[in-house]
Short mmCIF file of C-alpha atoms in Angstrom, two decimals:
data_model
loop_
_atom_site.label_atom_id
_atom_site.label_comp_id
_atom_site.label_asym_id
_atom_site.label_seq_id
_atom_site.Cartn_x
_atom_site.Cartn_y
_atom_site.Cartn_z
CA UNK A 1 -5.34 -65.24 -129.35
CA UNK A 2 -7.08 -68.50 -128.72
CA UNK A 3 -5.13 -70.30 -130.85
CA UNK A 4 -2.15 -68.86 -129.59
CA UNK A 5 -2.93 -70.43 -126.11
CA UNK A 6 -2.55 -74.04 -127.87
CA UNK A 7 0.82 -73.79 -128.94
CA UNK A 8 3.99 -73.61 -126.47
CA UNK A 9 7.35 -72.59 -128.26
CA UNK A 10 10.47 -74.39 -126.22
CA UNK A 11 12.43 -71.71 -124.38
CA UNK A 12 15.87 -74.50 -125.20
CA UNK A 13 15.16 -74.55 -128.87
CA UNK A 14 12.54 -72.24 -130.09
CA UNK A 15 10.48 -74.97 -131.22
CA UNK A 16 6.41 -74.70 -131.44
CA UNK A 17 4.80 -77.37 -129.56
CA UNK A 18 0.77 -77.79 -129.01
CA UNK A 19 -0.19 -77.86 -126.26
CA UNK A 20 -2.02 -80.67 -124.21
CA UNK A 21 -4.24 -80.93 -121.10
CA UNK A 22 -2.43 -82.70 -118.62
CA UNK A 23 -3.83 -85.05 -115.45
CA UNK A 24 -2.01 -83.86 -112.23
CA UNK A 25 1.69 -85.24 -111.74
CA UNK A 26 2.53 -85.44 -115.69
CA UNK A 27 4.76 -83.38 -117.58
CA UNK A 28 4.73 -82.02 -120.77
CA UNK A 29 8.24 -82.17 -122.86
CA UNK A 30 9.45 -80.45 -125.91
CA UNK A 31 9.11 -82.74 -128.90
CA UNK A 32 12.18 -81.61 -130.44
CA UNK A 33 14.96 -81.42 -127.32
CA UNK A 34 12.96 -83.18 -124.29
CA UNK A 35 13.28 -79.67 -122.11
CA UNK A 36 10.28 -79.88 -119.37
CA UNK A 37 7.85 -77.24 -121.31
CA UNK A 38 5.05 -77.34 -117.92
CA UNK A 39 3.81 -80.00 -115.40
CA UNK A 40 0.36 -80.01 -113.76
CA UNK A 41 0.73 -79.59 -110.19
CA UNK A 42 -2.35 -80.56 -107.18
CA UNK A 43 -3.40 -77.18 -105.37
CA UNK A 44 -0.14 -75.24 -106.47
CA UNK A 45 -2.11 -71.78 -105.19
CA UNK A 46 -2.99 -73.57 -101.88
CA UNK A 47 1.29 -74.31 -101.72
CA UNK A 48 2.31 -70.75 -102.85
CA UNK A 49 0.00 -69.82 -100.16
CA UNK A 50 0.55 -72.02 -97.45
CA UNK A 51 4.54 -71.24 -98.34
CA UNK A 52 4.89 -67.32 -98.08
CA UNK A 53 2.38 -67.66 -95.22
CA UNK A 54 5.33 -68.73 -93.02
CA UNK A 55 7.94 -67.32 -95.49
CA UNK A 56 6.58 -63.96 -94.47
CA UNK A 57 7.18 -64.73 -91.00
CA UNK A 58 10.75 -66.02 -91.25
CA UNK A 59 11.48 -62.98 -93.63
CA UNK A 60 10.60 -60.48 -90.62
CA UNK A 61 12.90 -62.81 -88.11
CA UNK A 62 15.66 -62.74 -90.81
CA UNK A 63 15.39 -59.02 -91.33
CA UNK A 64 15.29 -57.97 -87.67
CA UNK A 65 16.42 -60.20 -85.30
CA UNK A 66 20.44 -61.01 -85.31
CA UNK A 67 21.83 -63.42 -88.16
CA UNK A 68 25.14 -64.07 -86.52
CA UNK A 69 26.74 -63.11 -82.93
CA UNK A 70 30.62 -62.10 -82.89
CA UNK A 71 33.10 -61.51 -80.29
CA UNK A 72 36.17 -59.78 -80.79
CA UNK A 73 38.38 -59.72 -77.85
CA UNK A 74 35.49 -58.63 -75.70
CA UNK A 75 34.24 -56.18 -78.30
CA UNK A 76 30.22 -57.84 -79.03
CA UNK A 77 28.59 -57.16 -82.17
CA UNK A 78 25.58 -58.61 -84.16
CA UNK A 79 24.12 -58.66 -88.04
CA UNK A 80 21.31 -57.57 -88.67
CA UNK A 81 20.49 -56.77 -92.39
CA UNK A 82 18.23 -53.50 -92.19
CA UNK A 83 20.32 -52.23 -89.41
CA UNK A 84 23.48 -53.27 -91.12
CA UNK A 85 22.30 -50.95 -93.95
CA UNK A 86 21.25 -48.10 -91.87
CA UNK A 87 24.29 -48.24 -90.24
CA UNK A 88 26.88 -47.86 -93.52
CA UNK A 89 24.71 -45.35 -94.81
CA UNK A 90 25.24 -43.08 -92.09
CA UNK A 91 28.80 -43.80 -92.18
CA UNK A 92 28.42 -42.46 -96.05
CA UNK A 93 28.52 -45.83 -97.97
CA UNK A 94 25.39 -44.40 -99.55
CA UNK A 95 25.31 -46.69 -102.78
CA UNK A 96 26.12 -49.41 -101.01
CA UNK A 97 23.99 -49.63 -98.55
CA UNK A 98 21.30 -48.92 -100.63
CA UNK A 99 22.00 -51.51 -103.20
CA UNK A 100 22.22 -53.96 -100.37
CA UNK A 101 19.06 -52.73 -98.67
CA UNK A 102 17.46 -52.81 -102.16
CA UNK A 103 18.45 -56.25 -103.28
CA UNK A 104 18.18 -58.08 -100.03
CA UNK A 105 15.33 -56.16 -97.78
CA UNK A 106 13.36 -54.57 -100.17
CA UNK A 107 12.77 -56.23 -103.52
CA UNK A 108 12.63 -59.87 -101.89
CA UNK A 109 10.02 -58.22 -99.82
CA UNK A 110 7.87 -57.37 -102.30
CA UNK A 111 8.65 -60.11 -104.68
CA UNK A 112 7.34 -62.23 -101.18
CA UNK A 113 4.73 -60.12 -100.97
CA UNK A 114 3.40 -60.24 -104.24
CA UNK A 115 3.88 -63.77 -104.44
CA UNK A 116 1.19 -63.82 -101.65
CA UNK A 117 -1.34 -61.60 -103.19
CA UNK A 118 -1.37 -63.55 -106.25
CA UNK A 119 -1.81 -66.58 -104.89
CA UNK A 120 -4.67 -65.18 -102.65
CA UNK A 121 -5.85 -63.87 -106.35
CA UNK A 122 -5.83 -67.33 -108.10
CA UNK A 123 -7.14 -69.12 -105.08
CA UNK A 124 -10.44 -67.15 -105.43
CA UNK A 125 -10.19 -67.13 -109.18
CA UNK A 126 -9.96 -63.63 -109.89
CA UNK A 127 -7.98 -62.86 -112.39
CA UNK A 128 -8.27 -59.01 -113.28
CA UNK A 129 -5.92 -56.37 -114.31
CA UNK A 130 -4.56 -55.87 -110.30
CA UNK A 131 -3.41 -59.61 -110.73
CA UNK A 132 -1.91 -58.87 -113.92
CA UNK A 133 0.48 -55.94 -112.95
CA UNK A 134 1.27 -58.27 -109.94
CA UNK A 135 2.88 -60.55 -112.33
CA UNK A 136 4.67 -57.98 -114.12
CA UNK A 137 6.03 -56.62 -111.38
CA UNK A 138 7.10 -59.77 -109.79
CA UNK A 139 8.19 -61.05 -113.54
CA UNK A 140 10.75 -57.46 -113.44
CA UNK A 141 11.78 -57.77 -109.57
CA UNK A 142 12.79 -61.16 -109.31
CA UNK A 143 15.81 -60.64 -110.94
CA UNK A 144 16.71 -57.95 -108.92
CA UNK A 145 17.04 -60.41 -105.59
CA UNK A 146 20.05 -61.58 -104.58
CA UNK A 147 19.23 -63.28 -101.48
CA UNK A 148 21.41 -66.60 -102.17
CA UNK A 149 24.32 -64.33 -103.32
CA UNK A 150 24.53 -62.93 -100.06
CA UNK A 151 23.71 -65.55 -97.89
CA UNK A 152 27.35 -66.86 -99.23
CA UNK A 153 29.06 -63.64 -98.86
CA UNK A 154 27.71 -63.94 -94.84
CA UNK A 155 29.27 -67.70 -94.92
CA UNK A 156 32.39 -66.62 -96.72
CA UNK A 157 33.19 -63.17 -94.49
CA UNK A 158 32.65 -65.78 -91.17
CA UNK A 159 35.10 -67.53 -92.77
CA UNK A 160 37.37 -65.05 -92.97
CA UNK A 161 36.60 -64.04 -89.09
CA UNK A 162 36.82 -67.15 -87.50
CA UNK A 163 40.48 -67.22 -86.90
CA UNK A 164 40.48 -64.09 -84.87
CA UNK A 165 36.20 -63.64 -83.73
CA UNK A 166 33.89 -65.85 -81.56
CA UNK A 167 31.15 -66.60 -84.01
CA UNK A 168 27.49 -67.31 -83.06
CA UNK A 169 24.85 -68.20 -84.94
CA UNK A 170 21.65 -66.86 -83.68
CA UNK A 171 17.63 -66.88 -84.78
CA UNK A 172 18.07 -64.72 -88.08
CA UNK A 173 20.01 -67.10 -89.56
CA UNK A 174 18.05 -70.15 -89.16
CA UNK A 175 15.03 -67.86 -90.89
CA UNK A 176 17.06 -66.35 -93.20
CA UNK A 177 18.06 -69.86 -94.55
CA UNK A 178 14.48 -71.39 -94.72
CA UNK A 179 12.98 -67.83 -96.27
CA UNK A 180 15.94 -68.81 -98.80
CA UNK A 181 14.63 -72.14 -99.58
CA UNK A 182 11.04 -71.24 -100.01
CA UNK A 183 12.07 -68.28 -102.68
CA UNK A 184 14.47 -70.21 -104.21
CA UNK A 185 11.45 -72.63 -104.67
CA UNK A 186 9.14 -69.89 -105.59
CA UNK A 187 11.19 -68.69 -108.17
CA UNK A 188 13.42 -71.31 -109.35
CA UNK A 189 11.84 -74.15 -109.21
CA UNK A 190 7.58 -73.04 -109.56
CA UNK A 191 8.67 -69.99 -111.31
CA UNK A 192 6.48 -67.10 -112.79
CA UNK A 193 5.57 -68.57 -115.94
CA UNK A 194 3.74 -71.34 -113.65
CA UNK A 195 1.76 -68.26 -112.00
CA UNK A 196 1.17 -66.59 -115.63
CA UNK A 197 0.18 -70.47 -116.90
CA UNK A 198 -2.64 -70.38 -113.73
CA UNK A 199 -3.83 -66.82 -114.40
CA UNK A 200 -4.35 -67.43 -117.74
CA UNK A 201 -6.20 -71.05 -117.07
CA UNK A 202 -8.83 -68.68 -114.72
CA UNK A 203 -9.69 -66.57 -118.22
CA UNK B 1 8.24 -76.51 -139.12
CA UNK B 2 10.54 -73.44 -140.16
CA UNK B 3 8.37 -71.61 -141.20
CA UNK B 4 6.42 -72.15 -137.78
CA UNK B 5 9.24 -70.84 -136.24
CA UNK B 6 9.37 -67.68 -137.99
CA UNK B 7 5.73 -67.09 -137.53
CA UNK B 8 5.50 -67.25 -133.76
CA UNK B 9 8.11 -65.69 -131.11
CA UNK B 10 8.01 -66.95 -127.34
CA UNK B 11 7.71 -64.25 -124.34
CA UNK B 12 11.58 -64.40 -122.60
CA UNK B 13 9.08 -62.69 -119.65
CA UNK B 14 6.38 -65.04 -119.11
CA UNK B 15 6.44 -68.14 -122.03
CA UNK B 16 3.56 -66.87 -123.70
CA UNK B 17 3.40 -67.21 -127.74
CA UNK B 18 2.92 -64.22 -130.01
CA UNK B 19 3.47 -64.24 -133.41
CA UNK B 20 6.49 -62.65 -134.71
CA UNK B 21 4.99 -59.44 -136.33
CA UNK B 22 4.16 -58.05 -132.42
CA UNK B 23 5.97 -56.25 -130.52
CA UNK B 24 4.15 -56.40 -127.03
CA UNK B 25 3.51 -59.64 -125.24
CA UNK B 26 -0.38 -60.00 -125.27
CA UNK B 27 -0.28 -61.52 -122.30
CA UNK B 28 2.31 -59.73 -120.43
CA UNK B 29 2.19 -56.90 -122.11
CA UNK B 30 6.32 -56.87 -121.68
CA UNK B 31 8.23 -56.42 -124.91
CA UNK B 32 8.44 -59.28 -126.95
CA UNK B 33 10.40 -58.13 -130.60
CA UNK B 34 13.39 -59.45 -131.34
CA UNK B 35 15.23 -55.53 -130.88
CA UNK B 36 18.28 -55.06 -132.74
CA UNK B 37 18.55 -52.01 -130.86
CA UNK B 38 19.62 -53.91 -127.93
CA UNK B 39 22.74 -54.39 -129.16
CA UNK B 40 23.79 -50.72 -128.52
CA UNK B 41 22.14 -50.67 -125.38
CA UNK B 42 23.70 -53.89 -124.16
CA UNK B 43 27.60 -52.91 -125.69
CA UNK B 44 27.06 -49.09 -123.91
CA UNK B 45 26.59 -51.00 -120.73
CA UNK B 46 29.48 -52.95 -120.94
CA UNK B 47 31.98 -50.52 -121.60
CA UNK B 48 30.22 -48.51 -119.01
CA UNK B 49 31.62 -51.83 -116.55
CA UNK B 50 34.69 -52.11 -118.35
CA UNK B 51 35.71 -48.70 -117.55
CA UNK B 52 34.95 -49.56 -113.42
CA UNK B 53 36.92 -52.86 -114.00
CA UNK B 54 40.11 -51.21 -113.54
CA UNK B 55 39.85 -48.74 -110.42
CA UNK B 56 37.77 -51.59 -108.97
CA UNK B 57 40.86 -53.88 -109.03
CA UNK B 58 43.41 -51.09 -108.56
CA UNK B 59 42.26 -49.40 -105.55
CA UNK B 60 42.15 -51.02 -102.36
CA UNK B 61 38.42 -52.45 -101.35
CA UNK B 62 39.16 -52.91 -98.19
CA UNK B 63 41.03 -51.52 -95.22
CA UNK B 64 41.80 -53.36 -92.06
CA UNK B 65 42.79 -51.89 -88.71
CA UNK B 66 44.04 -54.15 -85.84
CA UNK B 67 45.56 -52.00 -82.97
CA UNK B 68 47.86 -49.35 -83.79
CA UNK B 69 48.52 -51.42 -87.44
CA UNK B 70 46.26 -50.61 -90.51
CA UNK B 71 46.39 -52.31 -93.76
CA UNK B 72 44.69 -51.99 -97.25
CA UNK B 73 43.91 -54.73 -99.26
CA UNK B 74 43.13 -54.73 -103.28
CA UNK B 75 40.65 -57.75 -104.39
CA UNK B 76 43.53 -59.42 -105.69
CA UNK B 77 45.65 -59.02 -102.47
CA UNK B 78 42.92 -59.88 -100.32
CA UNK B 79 42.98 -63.51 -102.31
CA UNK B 80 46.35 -64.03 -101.99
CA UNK B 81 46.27 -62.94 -98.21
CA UNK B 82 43.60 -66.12 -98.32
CA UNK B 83 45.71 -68.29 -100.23
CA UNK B 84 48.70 -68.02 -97.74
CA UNK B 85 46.63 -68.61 -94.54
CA UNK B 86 45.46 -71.49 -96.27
CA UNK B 87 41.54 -71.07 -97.07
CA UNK B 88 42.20 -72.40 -100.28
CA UNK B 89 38.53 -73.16 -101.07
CA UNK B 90 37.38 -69.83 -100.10
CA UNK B 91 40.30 -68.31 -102.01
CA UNK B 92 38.98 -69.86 -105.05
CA UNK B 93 35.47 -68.91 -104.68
CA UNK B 94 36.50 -65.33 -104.57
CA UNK B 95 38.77 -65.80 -107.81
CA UNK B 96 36.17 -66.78 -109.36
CA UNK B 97 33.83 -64.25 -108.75
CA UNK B 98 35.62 -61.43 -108.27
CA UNK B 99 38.28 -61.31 -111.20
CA UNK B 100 37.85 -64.43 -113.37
CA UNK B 101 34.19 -63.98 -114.14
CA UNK B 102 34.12 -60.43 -114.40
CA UNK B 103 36.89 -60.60 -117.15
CA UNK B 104 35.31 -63.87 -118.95
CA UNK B 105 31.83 -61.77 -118.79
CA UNK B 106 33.41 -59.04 -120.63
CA UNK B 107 35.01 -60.85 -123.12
CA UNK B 108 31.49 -62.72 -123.84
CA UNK B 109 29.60 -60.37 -123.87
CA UNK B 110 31.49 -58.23 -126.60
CA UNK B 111 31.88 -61.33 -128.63
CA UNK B 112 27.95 -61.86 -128.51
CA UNK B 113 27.49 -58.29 -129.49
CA UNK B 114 29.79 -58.12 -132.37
CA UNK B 115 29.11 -61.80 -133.82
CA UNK B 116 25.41 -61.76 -133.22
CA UNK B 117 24.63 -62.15 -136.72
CA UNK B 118 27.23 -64.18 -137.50
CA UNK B 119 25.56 -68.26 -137.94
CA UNK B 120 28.97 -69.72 -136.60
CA UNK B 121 28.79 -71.55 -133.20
CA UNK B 122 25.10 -70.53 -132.68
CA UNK B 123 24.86 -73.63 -129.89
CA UNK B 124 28.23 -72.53 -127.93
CA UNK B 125 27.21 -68.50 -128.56
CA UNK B 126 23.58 -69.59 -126.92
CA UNK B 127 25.36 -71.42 -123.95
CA UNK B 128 28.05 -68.59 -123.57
CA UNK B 129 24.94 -66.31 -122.89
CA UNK B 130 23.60 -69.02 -120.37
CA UNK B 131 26.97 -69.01 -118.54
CA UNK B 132 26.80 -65.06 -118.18
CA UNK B 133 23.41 -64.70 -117.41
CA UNK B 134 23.65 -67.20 -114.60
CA UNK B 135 26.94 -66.60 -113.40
CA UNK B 136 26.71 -62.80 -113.73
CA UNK B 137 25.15 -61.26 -110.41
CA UNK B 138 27.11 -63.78 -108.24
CA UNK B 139 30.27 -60.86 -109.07
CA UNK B 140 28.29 -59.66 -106.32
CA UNK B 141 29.80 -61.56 -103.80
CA UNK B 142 32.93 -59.44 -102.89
CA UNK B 143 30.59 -56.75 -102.71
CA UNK B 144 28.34 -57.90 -100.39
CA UNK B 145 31.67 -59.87 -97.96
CA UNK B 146 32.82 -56.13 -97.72
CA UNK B 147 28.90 -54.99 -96.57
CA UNK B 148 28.99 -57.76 -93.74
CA UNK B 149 32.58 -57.40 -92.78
CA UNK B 150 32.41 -53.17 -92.57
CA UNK B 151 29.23 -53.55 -90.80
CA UNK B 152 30.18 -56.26 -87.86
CA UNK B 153 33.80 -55.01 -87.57
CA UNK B 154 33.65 -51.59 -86.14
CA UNK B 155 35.28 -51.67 -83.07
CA UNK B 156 37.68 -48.92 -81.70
CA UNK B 157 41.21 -51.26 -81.81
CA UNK B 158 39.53 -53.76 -84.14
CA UNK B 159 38.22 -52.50 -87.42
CA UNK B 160 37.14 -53.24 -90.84
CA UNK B 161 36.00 -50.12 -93.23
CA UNK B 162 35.74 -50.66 -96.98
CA UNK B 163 37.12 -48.70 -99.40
CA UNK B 164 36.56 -47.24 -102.72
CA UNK B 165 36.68 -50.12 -104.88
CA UNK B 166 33.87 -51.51 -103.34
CA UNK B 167 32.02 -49.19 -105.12
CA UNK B 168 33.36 -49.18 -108.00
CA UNK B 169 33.20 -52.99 -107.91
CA UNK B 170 30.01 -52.75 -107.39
CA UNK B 171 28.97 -50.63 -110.39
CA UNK B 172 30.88 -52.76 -112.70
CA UNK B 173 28.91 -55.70 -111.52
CA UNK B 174 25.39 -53.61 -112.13
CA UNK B 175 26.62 -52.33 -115.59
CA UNK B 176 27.60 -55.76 -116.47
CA UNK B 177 24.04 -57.08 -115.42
CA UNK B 178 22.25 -54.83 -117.02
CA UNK B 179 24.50 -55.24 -120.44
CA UNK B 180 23.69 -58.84 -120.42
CA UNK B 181 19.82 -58.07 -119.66
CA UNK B 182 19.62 -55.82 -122.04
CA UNK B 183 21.42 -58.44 -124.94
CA UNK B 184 18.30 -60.13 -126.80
CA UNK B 185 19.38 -63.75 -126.68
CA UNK B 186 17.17 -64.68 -129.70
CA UNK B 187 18.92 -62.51 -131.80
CA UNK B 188 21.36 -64.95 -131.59
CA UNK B 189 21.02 -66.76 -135.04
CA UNK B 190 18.06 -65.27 -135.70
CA UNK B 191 19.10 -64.02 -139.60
CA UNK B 192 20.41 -67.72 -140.32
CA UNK B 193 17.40 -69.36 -140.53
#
């Protein structure tokens, strides 16, 4: 098992690479195809934290509060995603709703969530078996958020109203783009295996 | 170095290296074997899709009522409807995702499946995967116009309800995600070494 910690096998091209301690800002590179294997990063748990802190607050305006304003010949209506949900599922939309509720509400909710506990967790160095299922469960639910899929689908369907609607953009959608940034950050860009990398550096 | 290769196996979960012979993660716990039972799993998925591919672009997804005049679209309508009023961009974008995509994922996906052990093209068979992995849950996008558009158009002259299609759209798109999650991409050229 220790040994197995020294060697990093290329996710590009399968090839086994030891592994080095790195001083903060390097990189580490595949010796075979030059793919980026890890980086060290300066108080990455203090940034997760200090991220979803706020993300969790622009998540709540996103989810609740009105992402866009339209006005139909005097007919007023707004978006907002939960409600949006509850309201085609009473209408009998039932899978749909549900998916949507599901893949934009409720997994990127947890996933945020999650996100936050764990970086709590590796802040104070614990790294036990509640920090562990955290991972896995983030590891299995990220895929499962499709948060920059729909933001499009909101910007293509006001395209497809502004000829005929009076479009306003209100709050939600000024959170809902920055909660977008910081996950697509989280999860693209840090990712999981960074968090899995820091949990197992704490053993 | 071969033989290296053969003797460990990376995590696809969380990076981590195991050797070959297990079959759980140790650090993740997540399975880790190269599982040439995926194969089965990952082809019954996709002909689980393909069979919602049709009635999702035969039936109409979406039905539009303006006044006393009510109109269905189909997906394909609905671009051409975008087309002539001259969103070209946007009529694209939905081409794309909605029908081009779906079809190309299909057609990859089965190819992957049957050819997996073949040890032609392993490079363009591994990129193919890339290409449907990425591009695969953005299919999503009709679904999710016809969520926004049903639930901000409900007026009593001026309305927008979707239609049956959007469902089955919709489970194509999940079947078709969870065919390529289920397709173990290191199988790819794994018997060629």
């Amino acid at each position: 098992m220790k040994n197995l910690k020294k060697i990093i096998i290329c996710p590009e091209c399968e090839n086994p690479n030891l592994k080095k301690e790195l001083k903060p800002g390097e990189i580490a590179i595949c010796s075979h195809c030059g793919k980026t294997l890890y980086k060290k990063e300066n108080l990455i748990e203090i940034k997760i934290f200090s991220l979803l802190l706020s993300g969790i607050v622009f998540f709540l305006i996103a989810m609740f509060y009105p992402i866009i304003n339209i006005d139909i010949i005097g007919y007023k209506e707004n978006l907002k995603i939960v409600e949006a949900s509850l309201f085609l599922f009473n209408k009998g939309y039932i899978f749909i709703s549900l998916f949507v509720f599901m893949s934009v509400f409720l997994f990127p909710a947890i996933c945020a969530f999650l996100y936050f506990l764990s970086a709590i967790f590796l802040l104070f160095r614990y790294n036990g078996v509640i920090l562990k299922k955290i991972l896995i469960l983030i590891t299995v639910l990220k895929d499962w958020c499709f948060l920059d899929i729909f933001f499009i689908a909101i910007l293509v369907s006001l395209i497809k109203m502004f000829s005929y609607a009076y479009i306003v953009f209100d709050i939600g959608f000024i959170a809902y783009i920055i909660f977008l940034s910081i996950m697509f950050y989280l999860v693209k860009i840090i990712g999981v295996e960074t968090l899995w990398n820091l949990y197992e550096e704490n053993m | 170095m071969e033989s290296l290769r053969r003797k460990y196996v990376r995590c696809p979960h969380c990076g981590f290296t195991n050797f070959s012979k297990n079959i759980y993660c140790n650090r993740c716990n997540l399975k880790v074997k190269r599982d040439y039972s995926s194969i089965n799993k990952s082809l019954a998925f996709l002909f689980a899709g393909f069979i919602f591919y049709f009635p999702a672009n035969i039936y109409p997804i979406l039905q539009s009522n303006k006044f006393f005049a009510s109109y269905t679209n189909t997906i394909i309508s609905g671009i051409f409807e975008l087309w002539n009023d001259g969103d070209y961009p946007i009529a694209v974008i939905v081409f794309l995702a909605s029908v081009l995509i779906p079809l190309l994922k299909f057609l990859i996906l089965f190819y992957l499946n049957i050819s997996v052990k073949s040890c032609k093209y392993l490079k363009i068979k591994r990129r193919l995967y890339k290409f449907v992995e990425i591009s695969g849950p953005w299919s999503l996008l009709d679904v999710f116009v016809v969520f926004v558009l049903g639930a901000l158009i409900h007026f009593r002259y001026v309305s927008i309800i979707p239609q049956k299609a959007a469902l089955y759209f919709l489970l194509m798109v999940i079947f078709t995600i969870l065919s390529a999650m289920s397709f173990d991409e290191r199988l790819i050229g794994a018997e060629c070494e």
